[in-house]
PDB file of C-alpha atoms and ligand atoms in Angstrom:
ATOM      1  CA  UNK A 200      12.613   5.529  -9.932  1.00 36.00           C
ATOM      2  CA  UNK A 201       9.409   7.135  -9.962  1.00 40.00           C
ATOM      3  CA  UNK A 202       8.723   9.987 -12.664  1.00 39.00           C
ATOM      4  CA  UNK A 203       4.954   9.769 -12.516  1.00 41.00           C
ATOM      5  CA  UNK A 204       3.005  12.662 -10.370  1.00 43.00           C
ATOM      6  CA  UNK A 205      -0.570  11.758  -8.967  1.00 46.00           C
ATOM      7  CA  UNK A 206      -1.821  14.981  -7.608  1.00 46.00           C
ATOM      8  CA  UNK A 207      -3.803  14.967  -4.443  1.00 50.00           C
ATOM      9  CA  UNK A 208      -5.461  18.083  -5.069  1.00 53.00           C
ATOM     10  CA  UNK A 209      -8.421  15.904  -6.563  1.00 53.00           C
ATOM     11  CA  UNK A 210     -11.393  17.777  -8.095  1.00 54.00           C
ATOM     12  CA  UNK A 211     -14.216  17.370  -5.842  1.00 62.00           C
ATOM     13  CA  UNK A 212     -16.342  14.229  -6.327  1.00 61.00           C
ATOM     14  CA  UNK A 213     -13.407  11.875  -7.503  1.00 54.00           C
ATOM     15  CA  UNK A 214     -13.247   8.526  -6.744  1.00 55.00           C
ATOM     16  CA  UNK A 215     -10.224   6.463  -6.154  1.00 52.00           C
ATOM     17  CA  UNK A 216     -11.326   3.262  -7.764  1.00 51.00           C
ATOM     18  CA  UNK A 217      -8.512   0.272  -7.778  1.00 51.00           C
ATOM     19  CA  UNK A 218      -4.797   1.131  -7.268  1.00 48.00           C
ATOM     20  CA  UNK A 219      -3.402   0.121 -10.494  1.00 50.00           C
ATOM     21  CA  UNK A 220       0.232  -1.285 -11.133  1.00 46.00           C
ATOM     22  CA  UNK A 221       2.056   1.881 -12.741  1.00 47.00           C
ATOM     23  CA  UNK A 222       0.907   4.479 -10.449  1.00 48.00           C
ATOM     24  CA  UNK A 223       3.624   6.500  -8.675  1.00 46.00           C
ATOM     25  CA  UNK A 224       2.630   8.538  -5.428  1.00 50.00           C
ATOM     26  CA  UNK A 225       4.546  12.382  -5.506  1.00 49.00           C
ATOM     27  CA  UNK A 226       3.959  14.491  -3.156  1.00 50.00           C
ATOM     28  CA  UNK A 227       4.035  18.006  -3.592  1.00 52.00           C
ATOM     29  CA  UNK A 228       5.612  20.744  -0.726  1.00 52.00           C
ATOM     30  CA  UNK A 229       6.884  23.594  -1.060  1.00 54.00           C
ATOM     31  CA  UNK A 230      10.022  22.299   0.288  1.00 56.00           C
ATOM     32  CA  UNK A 231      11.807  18.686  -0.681  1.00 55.00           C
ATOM     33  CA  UNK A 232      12.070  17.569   3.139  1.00 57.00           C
ATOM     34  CA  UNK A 233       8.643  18.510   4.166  1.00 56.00           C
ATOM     35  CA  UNK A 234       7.844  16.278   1.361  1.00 54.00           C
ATOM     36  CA  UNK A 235       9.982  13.509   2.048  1.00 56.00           C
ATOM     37  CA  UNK A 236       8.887  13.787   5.985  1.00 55.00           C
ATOM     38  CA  UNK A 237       5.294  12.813   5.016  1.00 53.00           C
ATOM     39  CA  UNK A 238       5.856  10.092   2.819  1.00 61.00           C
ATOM     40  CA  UNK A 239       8.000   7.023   2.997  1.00 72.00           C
ATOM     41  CA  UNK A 240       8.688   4.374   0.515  1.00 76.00           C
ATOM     42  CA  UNK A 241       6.488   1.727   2.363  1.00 80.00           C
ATOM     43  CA  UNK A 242       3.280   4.297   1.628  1.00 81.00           C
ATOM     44  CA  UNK A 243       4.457   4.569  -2.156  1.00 79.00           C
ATOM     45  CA  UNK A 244       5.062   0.716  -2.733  1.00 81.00           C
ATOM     46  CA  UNK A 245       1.908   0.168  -0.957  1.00 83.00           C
ATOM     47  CA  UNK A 246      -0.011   2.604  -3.007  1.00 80.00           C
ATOM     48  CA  UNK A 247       1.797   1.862  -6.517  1.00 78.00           C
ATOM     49  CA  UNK A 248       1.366  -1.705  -5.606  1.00 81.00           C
ATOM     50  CA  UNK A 249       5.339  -1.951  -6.674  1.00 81.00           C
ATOM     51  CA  UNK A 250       6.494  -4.073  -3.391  1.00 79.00           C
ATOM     52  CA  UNK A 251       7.076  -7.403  -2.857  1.00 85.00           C
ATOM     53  CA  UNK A 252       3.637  -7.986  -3.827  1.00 88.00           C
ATOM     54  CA  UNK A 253       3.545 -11.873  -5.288  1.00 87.00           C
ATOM     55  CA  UNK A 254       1.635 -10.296  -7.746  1.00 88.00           C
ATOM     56  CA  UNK A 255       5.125  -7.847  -8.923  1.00 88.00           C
ATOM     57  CA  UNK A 256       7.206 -10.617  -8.339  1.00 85.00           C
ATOM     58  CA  UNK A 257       5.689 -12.893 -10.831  1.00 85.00           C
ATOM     59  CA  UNK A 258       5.268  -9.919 -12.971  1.00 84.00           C
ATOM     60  CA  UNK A 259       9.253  -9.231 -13.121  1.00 85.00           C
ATOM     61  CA  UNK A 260       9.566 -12.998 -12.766  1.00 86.00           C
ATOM     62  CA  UNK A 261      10.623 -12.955  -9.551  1.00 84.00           C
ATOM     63  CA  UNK A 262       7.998 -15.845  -8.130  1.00 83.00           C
ATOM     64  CA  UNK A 263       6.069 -18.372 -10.059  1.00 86.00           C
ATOM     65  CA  UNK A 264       2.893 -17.501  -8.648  1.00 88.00           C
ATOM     66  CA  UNK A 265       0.858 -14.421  -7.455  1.00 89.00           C
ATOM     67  CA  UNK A 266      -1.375 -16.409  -4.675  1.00 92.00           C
ATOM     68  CA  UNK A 267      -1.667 -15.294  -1.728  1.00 92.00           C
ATOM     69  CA  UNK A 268       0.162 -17.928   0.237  1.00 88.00           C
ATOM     70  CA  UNK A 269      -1.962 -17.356   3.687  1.00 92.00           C
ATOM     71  CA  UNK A 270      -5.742 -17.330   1.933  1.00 94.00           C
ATOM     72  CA  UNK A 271      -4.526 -20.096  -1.267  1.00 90.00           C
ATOM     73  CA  UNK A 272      -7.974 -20.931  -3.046  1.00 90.00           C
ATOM     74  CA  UNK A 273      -6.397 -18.860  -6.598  1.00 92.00           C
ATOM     75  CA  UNK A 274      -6.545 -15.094  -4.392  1.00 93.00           C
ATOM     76  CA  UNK A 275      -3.826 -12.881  -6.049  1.00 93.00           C
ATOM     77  CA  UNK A 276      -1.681 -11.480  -3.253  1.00 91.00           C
ATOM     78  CA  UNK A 277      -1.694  -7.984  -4.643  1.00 90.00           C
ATOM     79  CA  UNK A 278      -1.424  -4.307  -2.619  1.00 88.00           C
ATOM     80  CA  UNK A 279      -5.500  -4.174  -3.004  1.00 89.00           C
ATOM     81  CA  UNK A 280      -5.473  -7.414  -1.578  1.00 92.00           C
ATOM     82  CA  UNK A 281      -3.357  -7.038   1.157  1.00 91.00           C
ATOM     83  CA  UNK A 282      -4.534  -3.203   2.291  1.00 90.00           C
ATOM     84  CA  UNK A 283      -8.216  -4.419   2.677  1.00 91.00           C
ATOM     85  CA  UNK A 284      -8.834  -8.186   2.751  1.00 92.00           C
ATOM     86  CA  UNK A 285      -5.698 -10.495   3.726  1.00 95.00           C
ATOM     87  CA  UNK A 286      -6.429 -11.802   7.150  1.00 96.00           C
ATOM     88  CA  UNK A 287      -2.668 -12.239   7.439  1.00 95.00           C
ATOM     89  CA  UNK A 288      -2.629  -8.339   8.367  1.00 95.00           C
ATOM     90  CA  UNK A 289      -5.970  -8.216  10.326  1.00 95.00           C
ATOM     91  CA  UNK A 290      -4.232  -6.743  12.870  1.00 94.00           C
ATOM     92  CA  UNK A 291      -2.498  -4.080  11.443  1.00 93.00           C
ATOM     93  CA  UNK A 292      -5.336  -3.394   9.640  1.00 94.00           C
ATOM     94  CA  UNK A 293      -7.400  -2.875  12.418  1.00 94.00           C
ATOM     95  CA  UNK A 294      -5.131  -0.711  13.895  1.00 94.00           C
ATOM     96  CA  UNK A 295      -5.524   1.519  10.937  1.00 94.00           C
ATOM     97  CA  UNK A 296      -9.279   1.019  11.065  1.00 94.00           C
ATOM     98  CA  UNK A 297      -9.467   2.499  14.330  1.00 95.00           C
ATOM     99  CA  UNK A 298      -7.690   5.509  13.778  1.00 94.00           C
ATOM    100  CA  UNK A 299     -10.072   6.036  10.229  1.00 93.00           C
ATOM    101  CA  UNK A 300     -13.133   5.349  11.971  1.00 94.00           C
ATOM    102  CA  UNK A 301     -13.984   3.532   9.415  1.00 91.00           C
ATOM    103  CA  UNK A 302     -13.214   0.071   7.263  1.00 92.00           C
ATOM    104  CA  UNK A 303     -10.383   0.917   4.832  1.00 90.00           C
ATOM    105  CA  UNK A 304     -11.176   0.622   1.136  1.00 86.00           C
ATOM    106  CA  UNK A 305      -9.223   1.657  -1.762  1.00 80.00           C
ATOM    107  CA  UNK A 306     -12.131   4.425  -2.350  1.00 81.00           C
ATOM    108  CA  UNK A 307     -11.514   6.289   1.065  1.00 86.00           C
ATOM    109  CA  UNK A 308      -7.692   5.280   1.915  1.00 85.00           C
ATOM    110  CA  UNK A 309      -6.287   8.471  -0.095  1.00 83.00           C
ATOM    111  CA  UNK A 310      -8.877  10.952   0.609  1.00 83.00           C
ATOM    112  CA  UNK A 311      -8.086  10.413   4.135  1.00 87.00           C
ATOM    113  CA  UNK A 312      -4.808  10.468   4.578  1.00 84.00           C
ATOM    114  CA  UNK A 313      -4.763  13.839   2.698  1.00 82.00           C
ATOM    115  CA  UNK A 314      -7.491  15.329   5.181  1.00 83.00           C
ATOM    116  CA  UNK A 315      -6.272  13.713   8.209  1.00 86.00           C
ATOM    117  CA  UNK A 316      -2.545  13.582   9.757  1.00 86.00           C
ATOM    118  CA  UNK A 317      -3.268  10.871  12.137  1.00 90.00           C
ATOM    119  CA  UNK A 318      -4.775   8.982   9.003  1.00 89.00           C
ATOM    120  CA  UNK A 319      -1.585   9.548   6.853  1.00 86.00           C
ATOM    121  CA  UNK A 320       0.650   8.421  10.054  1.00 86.00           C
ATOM    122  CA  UNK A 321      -1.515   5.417  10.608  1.00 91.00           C
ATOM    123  CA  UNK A 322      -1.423   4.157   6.654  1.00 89.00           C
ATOM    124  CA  UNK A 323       2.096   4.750   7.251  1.00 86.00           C
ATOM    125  CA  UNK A 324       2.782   2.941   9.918  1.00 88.00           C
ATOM    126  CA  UNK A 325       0.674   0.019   8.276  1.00 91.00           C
ATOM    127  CA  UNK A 326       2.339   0.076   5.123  1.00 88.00           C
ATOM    128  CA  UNK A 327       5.924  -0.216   6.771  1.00 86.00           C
ATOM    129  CA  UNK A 328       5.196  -3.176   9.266  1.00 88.00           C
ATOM    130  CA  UNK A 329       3.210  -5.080   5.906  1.00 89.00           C
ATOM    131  CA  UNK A 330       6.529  -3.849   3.986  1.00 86.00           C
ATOM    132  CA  UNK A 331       8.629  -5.642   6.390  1.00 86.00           C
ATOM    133  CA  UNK A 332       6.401  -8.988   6.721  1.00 88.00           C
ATOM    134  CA  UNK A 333       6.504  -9.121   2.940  1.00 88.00           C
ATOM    135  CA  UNK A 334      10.242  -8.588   2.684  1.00 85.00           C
ATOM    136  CA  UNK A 335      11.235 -10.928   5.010  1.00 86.00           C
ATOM    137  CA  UNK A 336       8.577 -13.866   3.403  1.00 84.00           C
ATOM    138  CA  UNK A 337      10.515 -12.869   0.110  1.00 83.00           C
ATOM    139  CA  UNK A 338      14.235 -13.422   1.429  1.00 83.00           C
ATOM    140  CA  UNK A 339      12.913 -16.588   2.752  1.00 84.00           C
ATOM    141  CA  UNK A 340      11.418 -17.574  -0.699  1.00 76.00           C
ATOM    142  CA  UNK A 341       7.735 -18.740  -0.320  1.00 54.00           C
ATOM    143  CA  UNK A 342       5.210 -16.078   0.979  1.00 44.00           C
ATOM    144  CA  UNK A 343       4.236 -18.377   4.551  1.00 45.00           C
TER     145      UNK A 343
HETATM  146 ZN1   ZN B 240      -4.126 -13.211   1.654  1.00 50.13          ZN
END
């Protein structure tokens, strides 16, 4: 389980630069539910890049390769990957666009969500329906 904390009370002028492969999203309420209302595991596997990523499955041995089945041509299929440049999630990602206003980047995704509900529901609603495309190309056993 996760026993990491990233605060997102960040100092002003930090940059989110890369989500890296050990990073555990908390978030901190004043009360457990409120906590678990805003959050979901889909936004933390997303964000910690700990889904089924081809990248973490060949990590943890769990595939023999981390390319991105749908681009090929050596791209790791990774949660930076996926979030902001696989055109297998084009549309979900442009879903999310809309409601940022913006193109999503790993520099502005978190900053957002924390000043914007709509933002947080829309990253959420992203990261479950990748979740669930990834899942399913896992049971199956090649990433199609
Ligand atoms: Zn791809």
């Amino acid at each position: 389980m996760y026993d990491g904390i990233l605060r997102l009370d960040f100092e002003p002028g930090t940059h989110i630069v890369d989500f890296a492969a050990d990073v555990a999203l908390v978030v901190i309420a004043k009360e457990l539910t409120v906590a678990e209302e805003v959050t979901n595991r889909a936004i933390i596997k997303l964000l910690s890049g700990h889904g089924c990523f081809r990248s973490y499955l060949k990590r943890f041995n769990h595939d023999e390769s981390d390319e991105c089945t749908w681009c090929g041509a050596g791209i790791v299929e990774d949660a930076s990957h996926v979030l902001q440049h696989c055109p297998r999630f084009d549309v979900e990602r442009c879903r999310l666009q809309n409601v940022m206003g913006e193109l999503v980047t790993s520099r502005n995704l978190i900053r957002m969500m924390i000043a914007d509900t709509d933002v947080w529901e829309a990253v959420s609603a992203f990261a479950v329906r990748v979740m669930k495309v990834l899942r399913k190309l896992e049971r199956e056993g090649s990433a199609q």
